[in-house]
DNA sequence: CTTGGCACTCATATCCTGAGAGTGCCAGAC
DNA sequence: GTCTGGCACTCTCAGGATATGAGTGCCAAG
């Protein structure tokens, strides 16, 4: 699939023109815009070659050319020249991401920044807290039979849950239970704590101190429920931006897409794939392997906390998107989010 | 605007037919469906009367009749017969709302239940916590210069915030600061606490104990930031359902609507109005007074905690919605949410 | 008061036509 | 061999004509 320089130049300008205008590009316009002194007829010959290579196609006989999926792939792999983000935008992102410290709020901000700047949908996966370490667990009495359990991880993530109590506990009992628990399990990863809890429960609980028992039982309930929640692991924002995409003025395509966002599962799976690679990853059209993303592109980048990748952020839009602008945006946001999370 | 029984029956069936079918209703179909032994010609005479009263109109000369806004108003005020929700749905709602205890999660559940069962958009306002009482404030050290502040209200709402520290604090200092704060301000409403904090800071802080000072300063920062956040006060779900509304197959109307959901302000204002009234409230079309809701109806009901109204939930959809089904759904959800919040 | 009948009005679907855009290919020029 | 102008061809799209069908309004008679 090696193209001579001329074909490459022509192909590149074709893609750019199409991305800008959304209209199939004819030989005439291409001749004017490409900066080469060639007649439309010559261009047509080149186009025929490109079509044979599968890089472009025409919607119908008399309609100019449009990049194919393969064409976009070539474009983003070796032709697109990503310009660095302009200073103003950069500062804005930085400001937004450093003004908050709460990790959950940070992810939400990142997602909405992505959607805002790209005018597409922004997506951020929420890292599973299992590998985070337990900093502190706290029991707070809400009413006779309801106790609020607050779990704080060393990343500053706060998770809270109200659990039912089997009997009435005094404030001091709860404090004591908390102290015991933190002394025993503080600093362990949530995964390990969960595991330890299960085995601790299995050991004969008769010979445990009452407070111990209380603490373990309540913590178990907490972890149980947290698991059940299956937690919303994806922050999506700016879906509404996709209403503006002209090629989707047909509502039925939008419906599919929106329900895909709602289901989350497939999308999550796709983004999980890109957790393992480092750096920007781009899925064009069918490459994602999911039907509703048929004519979408997904540009994703992993973000990290303290040097290890914990999640992915991405932008979802039509295949005809401005890769040139979106790629650096995703890149920068991932970097800045990572450093904001490190704090 | 008093109608004789015959006109009333005809009008009612017209509205129902139109709500079901979405097509303007002609005299012929109406004659067949109304159960009265009348010829189409007679129906036409009645329709002319209804049109004069402003209850129905026809999109064009030969297109049957459609209820006007005024018509819908009459329909919901005195004609619609709300059937009680079926048992299966009732139990499902009850299950969903009693399985969680966390108030924030409850509101989210209520919103998604509304949208799921009505196939429209569900909206729930998040009560301002200002009137809630402070149960407990807690300071947790995250790193040298960052402290996590956790605020728990007596309703079980947990709010957390990471604030910067001017110096390094020891764990025991933080515990002590927390204890002091809770002893002093525990049980007061957040409003009052905020107010007290300001005046306390104004008093000469020189003669305060160091711990006191620490606690106050950090709490002040916490309240400050919480205020800045202006907190997302509206939980919207199922917007995507509105893509299915056939009369909005045109994307531009959807755009307006979606951006209205995003802005939230107007919607919030509208729902605030209905906090003050008790029971179901229905805004049909322009009655809401907001442009993007021009051809929407909003059905809202306040919900309460411990006997006093704290928020509103609502369903937003096209004026042509099944009031018969939606009204009881909103009603029931509001009731069940209230009782779930009471615990 | 009700009804059948009839003329009338629109919206919608279908078909046709012409204009315009763009292609493919060929033959000739460089 | 490469490029170019020219020409026939194809296909979309907009506009106009036509027909069809649904539904109304009104009138005159029961």
XYZ file of C-alpha atoms (C1' of nucleotides) in Angstrom:
746
model
C 0.000 0.000 0.000
C 2.832 2.391 -0.671
C 1.742 5.542 -2.380
C 3.918 7.896 -4.287
C 4.164 11.355 -2.861
C 1.668 12.824 -5.211
C -1.006 10.303 -4.393
C -0.282 10.792 -0.736
C -0.670 14.545 -0.916
C -3.886 14.209 -2.828
C -5.260 11.622 -0.456
C -4.370 13.675 2.575
C -6.033 16.821 1.261
C -9.040 14.772 0.270
C -9.439 13.476 3.796
C -8.983 16.914 5.276
C -11.459 18.469 2.883
C -13.975 15.764 3.632
C -13.530 16.072 7.375
C -14.049 19.816 7.135
C -16.906 19.865 4.728
C -18.681 16.581 5.043
C -19.270 16.540 1.314
C -17.748 14.009 -1.072
C -14.749 15.620 -2.733
C -14.627 15.867 -6.516
C -11.601 15.985 -8.773
C -12.153 19.617 -9.533
C -12.078 20.915 -5.962
C -9.215 18.633 -5.177
C -7.249 20.053 -8.109
C -7.789 23.556 -6.826
C -7.066 22.821 -3.165
C -4.173 20.390 -3.290
C -1.575 22.923 -4.345
C -0.311 20.732 -7.139
C -0.550 22.031 -10.658
C -2.652 19.258 -11.992
C -5.795 19.107 -14.035
C -8.933 17.421 -12.753
C -8.458 14.691 -15.307
C -5.121 13.678 -13.838
C -6.598 13.751 -10.393
C -9.275 11.400 -11.593
C -6.677 8.881 -12.639
C -5.061 9.024 -9.230
C -8.436 8.685 -7.579
C -9.117 5.562 -9.562
C -5.889 4.114 -8.169
C -6.791 5.097 -4.613
C -10.166 3.517 -5.054
C -8.548 0.298 -6.214
C -6.413 0.338 -3.080
C -9.551 0.640 -1.020
C -8.692 4.001 0.456
C -11.578 5.945 -1.005
C -14.966 5.200 -2.422
C -17.805 7.132 -3.955
C -21.326 7.029 -2.594
C -22.592 6.917 -6.155
C -21.386 7.419 -9.674
C -21.307 11.147 -9.806
C -20.473 12.113 -6.295
C -16.781 12.661 -5.679
C -14.800 10.512 -3.274
C -15.005 9.815 0.433
C -12.375 8.113 2.609
C -13.085 4.507 3.555
C -12.374 3.068 6.969
C -9.071 1.829 5.637
C -8.442 5.310 4.345
C -9.001 6.879 7.742
C -6.693 4.273 9.225
C -3.882 5.224 6.863
C -4.614 8.864 7.532
C -4.324 8.663 11.294
C -1.406 6.248 11.185
C 0.934 8.156 8.970
C -0.586 11.239 7.475
C -2.257 13.267 10.153
C -0.149 15.917 11.737
C -1.383 16.600 15.236
C -0.913 20.172 16.205
C -0.201 20.825 19.852
C -3.133 22.179 21.794
C -3.279 25.926 21.968
C -2.194 27.582 25.178
C -5.564 28.969 26.123
C -7.270 25.605 26.026
C -4.368 24.039 27.853
C -4.652 26.449 30.721
C -8.361 26.007 30.893
C -8.020 22.275 31.224
C -5.306 22.632 33.775
C -7.375 25.028 35.828
C -10.422 22.814 35.807
C -8.432 19.758 36.785
C -6.424 21.332 39.540
C -9.304 23.157 41.175
C -10.744 19.922 42.484
C -9.078 17.310 44.587
C -11.804 14.782 44.916
C -10.978 11.982 42.465
C -14.575 11.298 41.549
C -15.134 14.920 40.729
C -11.914 14.942 38.746
C -13.073 12.152 36.493
C -16.356 13.929 35.899
C -14.502 17.115 35.049
C -12.215 15.304 32.642
C -15.177 13.759 30.899
C -16.981 17.028 30.502
C -13.825 18.797 29.371
C -13.375 16.215 26.645
C -16.901 16.627 25.422
C -16.813 20.370 25.654
C -13.652 20.903 23.673
C -14.266 18.295 21.023
C -18.027 18.811 20.722
C -18.328 15.056 20.900
C -19.099 12.611 23.673
C -16.549 12.217 26.457
C -16.113 8.979 28.335
C -14.012 8.163 31.372
C -13.772 4.805 33.084
C -13.817 4.813 36.852
C -11.008 2.717 38.257
C -12.057 -0.194 40.371
C -11.085 0.679 43.899
C -10.071 -2.875 44.684
C -6.396 -2.190 44.412
C -6.584 0.941 46.451
C -5.602 0.651 50.052
C -7.980 1.109 52.939
C -7.189 4.218 54.846
C -10.064 4.314 57.226
C -13.464 2.837 57.925
C -15.955 4.607 60.101
C -19.297 3.685 61.599
C -21.837 6.408 62.222
C -25.193 5.781 63.842
C -28.065 7.214 61.807
C -31.033 5.856 63.685
C -31.835 2.952 65.924
C -31.420 0.381 63.215
C -29.389 2.056 60.520
C -25.691 2.619 60.510
C -23.743 4.644 58.015
C -20.435 3.116 57.017
C -17.888 5.402 55.434
C -14.886 3.965 53.679
C -11.924 6.123 52.752
C -9.162 4.875 50.484
C -5.654 6.222 50.415
C -6.488 7.837 47.069
C -9.065 9.989 48.767
C -11.993 8.160 47.357
C -14.916 8.092 49.750
C -17.561 5.458 49.551
C -20.509 5.366 51.873
C -23.277 2.973 52.498
C -26.089 2.672 54.947
C -26.545 -0.764 56.401
C -29.215 -2.177 58.654
C -28.238 -3.014 62.202
C -29.362 -6.117 64.038
C -29.579 -4.254 67.309
C -28.988 -0.789 68.685
C -25.374 0.235 69.078
C -24.083 3.020 71.236
C -21.868 5.681 69.774
C -18.908 4.512 71.764
C -19.349 0.954 70.597
C -19.249 2.152 67.030
C -16.164 4.231 67.592
C -14.469 1.313 69.221
C -15.464 -0.999 66.404
C -14.042 1.459 63.938
C -10.807 1.752 65.801
C -10.438 -1.978 65.967
C -11.108 -2.361 62.293
C -8.701 0.331 61.235
C -5.989 -0.974 63.451
C -6.407 -4.440 61.983
C -6.996 -3.756 58.316
C -5.793 -0.200 57.723
C -3.335 -0.030 54.859
C -4.383 -3.265 53.217
C -5.797 -3.250 49.717
C -9.576 -3.455 49.488
C -9.230 -6.729 47.654
C -7.280 -8.188 50.522
C -9.607 -6.754 53.111
C -12.547 -8.349 51.374
C -10.763 -11.625 51.318
C -9.627 -11.406 54.920
C -13.143 -10.597 56.023
C -14.475 -13.766 54.518
C -11.904 -16.001 56.162
C -12.191 -14.139 59.464
C -15.896 -14.783 59.473
C -15.379 -18.431 58.884
C -13.207 -18.867 61.911
C -15.275 -19.602 64.907
C -16.641 -16.283 65.928
C -17.480 -17.373 69.422
C -14.112 -16.619 70.877
C -13.958 -13.148 69.436
C -14.553 -10.076 71.412
C -17.982 -8.664 70.883
C -16.713 -5.434 69.370
C -14.577 -7.373 66.971
C -17.568 -9.318 65.880
C -19.650 -6.215 65.410
C -16.989 -4.524 63.333
C -16.451 -7.514 61.113
C -20.120 -8.121 60.543
C -20.831 -4.555 59.589
C -17.808 -4.295 57.357
C -18.844 -7.474 55.643
C -22.247 -6.020 54.912
C -20.628 -2.918 53.579
C -18.358 -4.795 51.203
C -21.209 -7.020 50.181
C -23.406 -4.132 49.166
C -20.591 -2.287 47.482
C -20.084 -5.331 45.338
C -23.759 -5.624 44.498
C -23.835 -2.070 43.364
C -21.486 -3.012 40.553
C -20.896 0.699 40.665
C -21.360 2.901 37.704
C -17.969 2.464 36.171
C -18.241 4.869 33.305
C -18.699 8.605 33.273
C -20.259 9.739 30.024
C -20.838 13.347 29.166
C -21.899 15.437 26.251
C -23.847 12.690 24.530
C -26.123 15.473 23.425
C -23.305 16.838 21.298
C -23.827 13.905 19.001
C -27.208 15.316 18.070
C -25.307 17.949 16.141
C -23.544 15.474 13.888
C -25.089 16.139 10.492
C -24.681 12.598 9.162
C -26.794 11.395 12.050
C -29.744 13.645 11.519
C -31.611 10.388 11.264
C -32.869 9.659 14.754
C -32.665 5.892 14.592
C -28.877 5.798 14.498
C -28.758 8.080 17.475
C -31.080 5.786 19.362
C -28.752 2.848 18.952
C -25.816 4.906 20.019
C -27.521 6.311 23.070
C -28.679 2.957 24.248
C -25.113 1.723 23.819
C -23.976 4.491 26.120
C -26.618 3.492 28.583
C -25.745 -0.188 28.532
C -22.120 0.751 29.097
C -20.952 -2.839 29.051
C -19.582 -3.009 25.533
C -18.023 0.379 25.763
C -16.366 -0.532 29.014
C -15.014 -3.689 27.495
C -13.600 -1.778 24.575
C -11.894 0.729 26.827
C -10.527 -1.992 29.038
C -8.660 -3.256 26.032
C -6.869 0.012 25.740
C -5.886 0.034 29.394
C -3.254 -2.491 28.563
C -1.600 -0.527 25.840
C 0.149 2.679 26.579
C -0.622 5.859 24.737
C -3.345 6.941 22.413
C -5.420 4.275 20.764
C -7.832 4.822 17.927
C -10.696 2.610 16.853
C -12.170 3.530 13.521
C -15.616 2.309 12.567
C -15.933 -1.446 12.757
C -12.523 -1.812 14.324
C -14.189 -1.484 17.695
C -16.109 -4.638 16.936
C -19.397 -3.279 18.266
C -22.387 -2.810 16.061
C -23.651 0.503 17.411
C -20.185 1.992 16.962
C -20.296 1.015 13.312
C -19.771 4.530 12.027
C -18.074 5.929 15.070
C -14.482 6.449 15.943
C -13.205 6.118 19.467
C -10.027 7.827 20.551
C -8.792 6.657 23.903
C -5.864 7.123 26.216
C -5.085 5.478 29.539
C -4.483 7.565 32.615
C -2.497 6.626 35.619
C -2.072 7.146 39.323
C 1.397 6.980 40.753
C 2.873 5.440 37.656
C 0.454 2.612 37.022
C -2.441 2.726 34.619
C -5.801 2.636 36.377
C -8.329 3.735 33.804
C -9.049 5.043 30.344
C -10.604 8.157 28.955
C -11.953 8.509 25.475
C -13.886 10.542 22.980
C -16.612 9.013 20.857
C -17.756 10.640 17.633
C -18.439 9.997 13.982
C -15.651 8.522 11.873
C -15.613 11.845 10.147
C -14.129 13.760 13.031
C -11.238 16.140 13.264
C -8.588 13.663 14.374
C -6.073 16.448 14.165
C -7.796 18.327 16.963
C -9.236 15.475 18.969
C -6.099 13.370 19.332
C -4.037 16.006 21.150
C -7.024 16.868 23.275
C -7.389 13.290 24.488
C -3.663 13.023 24.968
C -3.368 16.178 27.009
C -6.419 15.459 29.110
C -5.084 12.025 29.986
C -1.757 13.471 31.039
C -3.222 16.292 33.071
C -5.738 14.005 34.700
C -2.957 11.658 35.684
C -0.956 14.397 37.265
C -4.014 15.856 38.986
C -4.785 12.475 40.469
C -1.272 12.128 41.752
C -1.988 15.416 43.461
C -67.043 25.794 29.014
C -69.616 23.336 30.175
C -70.138 20.496 27.772
C -73.124 18.264 27.558
C -72.453 14.628 28.236
C -72.323 13.666 24.616
C -69.715 16.233 23.736
C -67.745 15.214 26.769
C -67.735 11.558 25.828
C -66.717 12.383 22.303
C -63.984 14.705 23.426
C -62.630 12.219 25.890
C -62.453 9.405 23.372
C -60.876 11.766 20.892
C -58.103 12.608 23.318
C -57.559 8.984 24.178
C -57.473 7.933 20.554
C -55.036 10.675 19.743
C -52.781 9.824 22.675
C -52.727 6.216 21.607
C -52.331 6.677 17.910
C -50.671 9.990 17.385
C -52.827 10.599 14.343
C -55.460 13.324 14.076
C -58.837 11.751 14.711
C -61.536 12.013 12.067
C -65.261 11.992 12.517
C -65.546 8.531 11.034
C -63.222 6.749 13.445
C -64.671 8.705 16.303
C -68.180 7.582 15.344
C -67.052 3.977 15.397
C -65.045 4.165 18.608
C -67.114 6.365 20.856
C -69.809 3.795 21.503
C -72.572 6.265 20.725
C -74.901 5.504 17.871
C -74.167 8.560 15.867
C -73.265 9.208 12.280
C -70.029 10.906 11.293
C -71.986 13.918 10.191
C -73.348 14.475 13.669
C -69.901 14.045 15.122
C -68.698 16.745 12.767
C -71.198 19.163 14.184
C -70.024 18.444 17.687
C -66.433 18.800 16.611
C -67.179 22.210 15.199
C -68.497 23.202 18.620
C -65.424 21.817 20.383
C -63.234 23.702 17.982
C -65.065 26.893 18.733
C -64.458 26.293 22.426
C -60.768 25.935 21.688
C -60.518 22.355 22.857
C -59.518 20.836 19.545
C -58.020 22.016 16.309
C -57.089 20.520 12.985
C -53.585 20.692 11.598
C -55.088 21.372 8.193
C -58.433 21.297 6.423
C -58.726 17.613 5.832
C -56.968 16.075 8.758
C -59.237 15.226 11.639
C -58.929 16.852 15.041
C -56.229 17.066 17.646
C -56.574 18.273 21.237
C -55.249 21.739 21.961
C -53.351 22.655 25.080
C -56.579 23.822 26.574
C -58.098 20.511 25.584
C -55.438 18.548 27.387
C -55.944 20.765 30.394
C -59.660 19.955 30.527
C -58.833 16.319 29.961
C -56.440 15.998 32.879
C -58.502 18.209 35.144
C -61.791 16.451 34.907
C -61.894 13.704 32.342
C -58.913 11.462 32.829
C -59.492 8.500 35.017
C -56.220 7.440 36.548
C -56.066 3.751 37.029
C -54.100 2.569 40.027
C -50.709 1.160 39.190
C -50.653 -2.563 38.659
C -49.305 -4.684 41.455
C -46.267 -5.971 39.617
C -44.951 -2.509 38.872
C -45.736 -1.413 42.379
C -43.668 -4.141 43.902
C -40.832 -3.521 41.554
C -40.689 0.125 42.552
C -40.926 -0.753 46.184
C -38.115 -3.270 45.883
C -35.821 -0.885 44.095
C -36.447 1.878 46.584
C -36.083 -0.182 49.722
C -32.972 -2.011 48.632
C -30.877 1.107 49.042
C -30.552 3.313 52.054
C -28.206 5.944 50.791
C -30.375 8.985 50.006
C -28.348 10.012 46.992
C -28.657 6.563 45.508
C -32.357 6.591 46.283
C -32.932 9.742 44.281
C -31.052 8.268 41.353
C -33.129 5.112 41.572
C -36.344 7.082 41.683
C -35.337 9.038 38.623
C -34.452 5.964 36.623
C -37.594 4.181 37.738
C -39.670 7.071 36.486
C -37.995 7.056 33.119
C -38.071 3.312 32.804
C -41.740 2.867 33.495
C -42.998 5.848 31.561
C -40.517 5.628 28.681
C -40.002 9.334 29.155
C -37.423 11.413 30.949
C -37.336 11.255 34.729
C -36.199 14.189 36.840
C -35.587 14.447 40.561
C -34.434 17.517 42.427
C -31.789 17.008 45.060
C -32.779 18.727 48.274
C -30.458 21.445 49.417
C -28.769 20.143 52.510
C -28.810 23.538 54.207
C -31.724 22.695 56.399
C -30.358 19.333 57.318
C -28.614 19.075 60.620
C -24.954 18.367 61.039
C -24.415 14.970 62.505
C -20.678 14.700 62.265
C -17.646 16.247 60.682
C -14.443 14.317 60.310
C -10.939 15.216 59.249
C -8.783 12.553 57.605
C -5.190 13.131 56.609
C -4.527 12.152 53.002
C -1.018 13.420 52.503
C 1.232 16.057 53.984
C -0.756 18.926 52.630
C -4.163 17.523 51.845
C -6.917 16.773 54.277
C -10.154 15.008 53.508
C -13.164 16.470 55.235
C -16.232 14.296 55.517
C -19.555 15.794 56.474
C -22.469 13.643 57.522
C -25.968 15.032 57.934
C -28.646 13.508 60.072
C -30.387 12.430 56.868
C -27.461 10.191 56.060
C -26.160 12.363 53.299
C -22.403 12.250 53.059
C -20.441 15.031 51.484
C -16.715 14.952 51.177
C -14.123 17.379 50.084
C -10.372 17.479 49.965
C -8.891 20.715 51.179
C -5.341 21.976 51.228
C -3.579 22.268 54.560
C -1.367 25.147 55.559
C 0.906 22.858 57.519
C 1.231 19.211 58.432
C -1.215 17.947 61.021
C -0.868 14.829 63.085
C -3.628 12.275 63.144
C -4.392 13.019 66.769
C -4.665 16.709 66.075
C -7.209 15.998 63.415
C -9.213 13.708 65.640
C -9.215 16.278 68.357
C -10.252 19.009 65.946
C -13.100 16.836 64.792
C -14.219 16.130 68.303
C -14.196 19.767 69.182
C -16.159 20.670 66.121
C -18.792 18.033 66.613
C -19.210 18.900 70.250
C -19.720 22.540 69.382
C -21.799 22.387 66.215
C -23.265 18.895 66.128
C -27.037 18.976 65.675
C -27.165 22.477 64.256
C -28.487 23.009 60.754
C -25.855 23.438 58.074
C -27.168 26.913 57.433
C -26.594 27.871 60.995
C -23.212 26.214 61.105
C -22.138 28.171 58.082
C -23.321 31.350 59.687
C -21.711 30.588 63.022
C -18.439 29.803 61.325
C -18.303 33.223 59.760
C -18.958 35.079 62.960
C -16.619 32.834 64.907
C -13.852 33.621 62.485
C -14.441 37.303 62.884
C -13.934 37.202 66.605
C -10.339 37.653 67.507
C -8.849 34.262 66.943
C -5.842 34.968 69.077
C -7.408 33.819 72.288
C -8.649 30.560 70.836
C -7.070 27.278 71.477
C -4.949 26.094 68.599
C -7.088 23.058 67.934
C -10.177 25.200 67.882
C -8.620 27.437 65.333
C -7.563 24.528 63.149
C -10.999 23.008 63.208
C -12.738 26.223 62.367
C -10.407 27.110 59.561
C -10.713 23.754 57.899
C -14.448 23.638 58.310
C -14.680 27.062 56.805
C -12.755 25.918 53.760
C -15.015 22.932 53.454
C -18.187 24.983 53.519
C -16.663 27.488 51.177
C -15.893 24.892 48.548
C -19.196 23.120 48.988
C -20.864 26.401 48.186
C -18.734 26.968 45.104
C -19.617 23.597 43.769
C -23.234 24.704 43.476
C -23.750 20.974 43.416
C -25.622 19.225 40.693
C -29.094 19.678 42.038
C -31.023 17.700 39.498
C -30.899 14.033 38.638
C -32.061 13.462 35.087
C -32.405 10.038 33.560
C -33.741 8.447 30.444
C -33.393 11.523 28.280
C -32.627 9.057 25.538
C -36.210 7.824 25.757
C -37.265 11.085 24.191
C -35.529 10.039 20.993
C -38.346 7.568 20.564
C -41.057 10.210 20.517
C -42.295 10.143 16.933
C -43.356 13.776 16.799
C -39.755 14.731 17.577
C -38.123 12.788 14.815
C -36.755 16.147 13.837
C -33.406 16.460 15.556
C -33.473 20.194 16.117
C -36.271 20.053 18.662
C -34.428 17.369 20.538
C -31.338 19.518 20.622
C -33.172 22.329 22.348
C -34.662 19.961 24.824
C -31.395 18.254 25.635
C -29.587 21.482 26.148
C -32.406 22.549 28.459
C -31.775 19.421 30.484
C -28.125 20.238 30.571
C -28.611 23.806 31.666
C -30.913 22.596 34.394
C -31.611 26.062 35.682
C -35.017 26.627 34.158
C -36.158 23.139 34.903
C -35.072 23.488 38.488
C -36.936 26.729 38.783
C -40.070 25.155 37.403
C -39.882 22.262 39.823
C -39.212 24.574 42.716
C -42.572 26.114 42.041
C -44.237 22.808 42.614
C -42.436 22.223 45.892
C -44.790 24.662 47.465
C -47.968 22.978 46.383
C -48.882 19.598 47.646
C -49.743 16.745 45.361
C -49.408 16.155 41.669
C -48.914 19.136 39.466
C -49.151 19.147 35.707
C -47.709 21.678 33.304
C -48.985 21.314 29.787
C -47.082 22.871 26.919
C -46.547 26.575 27.380
C -47.925 26.501 30.886
C -44.399 25.845 32.085
C -43.393 29.187 30.690
C -40.161 27.879 29.170
C -39.536 27.909 25.471
C -37.854 24.517 25.102
C -40.738 22.903 26.944
C -43.132 24.391 24.422
C -44.552 21.051 23.350
C -43.764 19.128 26.492
C -45.788 18.264 29.501
C -44.264 18.026 32.934
C -45.903 15.981 35.646
C -44.437 16.593 39.040
C -44.977 15.640 42.646
C -43.188 16.756 45.769
C -41.587 14.257 48.081
C -40.922 14.650 51.723
C -38.710 13.633 54.564
C -40.235 13.378 58.005
C -43.367 15.219 57.012
C -41.913 18.236 55.308
C -41.454 18.641 51.587
C -37.817 18.716 50.547
C -37.823 18.112 46.810
C -39.742 17.334 43.670
C -39.708 14.540 41.183
C -41.154 14.759 37.724
C -41.561 13.211 34.333
C -40.976 15.197 31.166
C -42.421 14.107 27.845
C -44.419 15.288 24.873
C -47.822 16.854 25.508
C -49.219 13.787 23.821
C -48.377 11.403 26.624
C -50.419 8.832 28.425
C -51.472 10.941 31.390
C -53.565 8.059 32.566
C -50.475 5.930 33.117
C -47.922 8.579 33.962
C -49.850 10.403 36.670
C -50.212 7.426 39.000
C -46.622 6.474 38.347
C -45.372 9.866 39.464
C -47.716 9.821 42.401
C -46.667 6.408 43.608
C -42.978 7.043 43.123
C -43.184 10.221 45.155
C -44.931 8.427 47.977
C -42.608 5.478 48.024
C -39.562 7.676 47.786
C -40.797 9.678 50.733
C -41.272 6.632 52.844
C -37.949 5.157 51.762
C -36.216 8.351 52.773
C -37.860 8.334 56.143
C -36.311 4.902 56.531
C -81.798 17.222 16.084
C -79.927 13.917 13.024
C -78.402 12.184 8.774
C -76.931 11.264 3.903
C -74.962 13.498 0.193
C -71.939 16.337 -2.259
C -68.497 19.696 -3.291
C -64.240 21.265 -1.666
C -59.603 21.427 0.455
C -55.357 19.795 1.636
C -51.471 16.604 2.448
C -49.095 12.915 0.487
C -47.268 9.840 -2.862
C -45.720 9.116 -7.454
C -43.883 10.151 -11.608
C -41.488 12.978 -14.805
C -38.273 16.253 -16.190
C -34.173 19.146 -16.355
C -30.095 20.796 -14.249
C -25.841 19.962 -12.159
C -22.036 17.486 -10.522
C -18.732 14.279 -11.284
C -16.914 10.312 -13.409
C -14.499 7.231 -17.034
C -12.284 6.912 -20.980
C -10.149 8.187 -25.208
C -7.270 10.557 -28.240
C -3.968 13.858 -28.755
C -0.107 16.917 -26.836
C 4.264 17.310 -24.525
C 5.082 7.580 -20.622
C 2.518 11.270 -18.502
C -0.736 14.793 -18.668
C -4.792 17.049 -20.455
C -9.084 18.512 -22.863
C -13.186 16.763 -24.436
C -17.232 14.136 -24.472
C -20.624 10.766 -23.296
C -22.616 8.796 -19.397
C -24.596 8.168 -14.772
C -26.721 9.475 -10.869
C -28.750 12.726 -7.414
C -31.681 16.327 -6.392
C -35.153 19.918 -6.879
C -39.327 21.337 -8.983
C -43.673 20.669 -11.064
C -47.707 18.004 -12.454
C -50.942 14.640 -11.292
C -53.715 11.534 -8.821
C -55.443 9.713 -4.563
C -57.456 9.659 -0.210
C -58.873 11.428 3.988
C -61.708 14.484 6.056
C -64.335 18.601 6.380
C -68.453 22.013 5.859
C -72.784 22.726 4.598
C -77.338 21.835 2.899
C -81.625 19.761 2.450
C -84.541 16.214 3.866
C -86.221 12.887 7.459
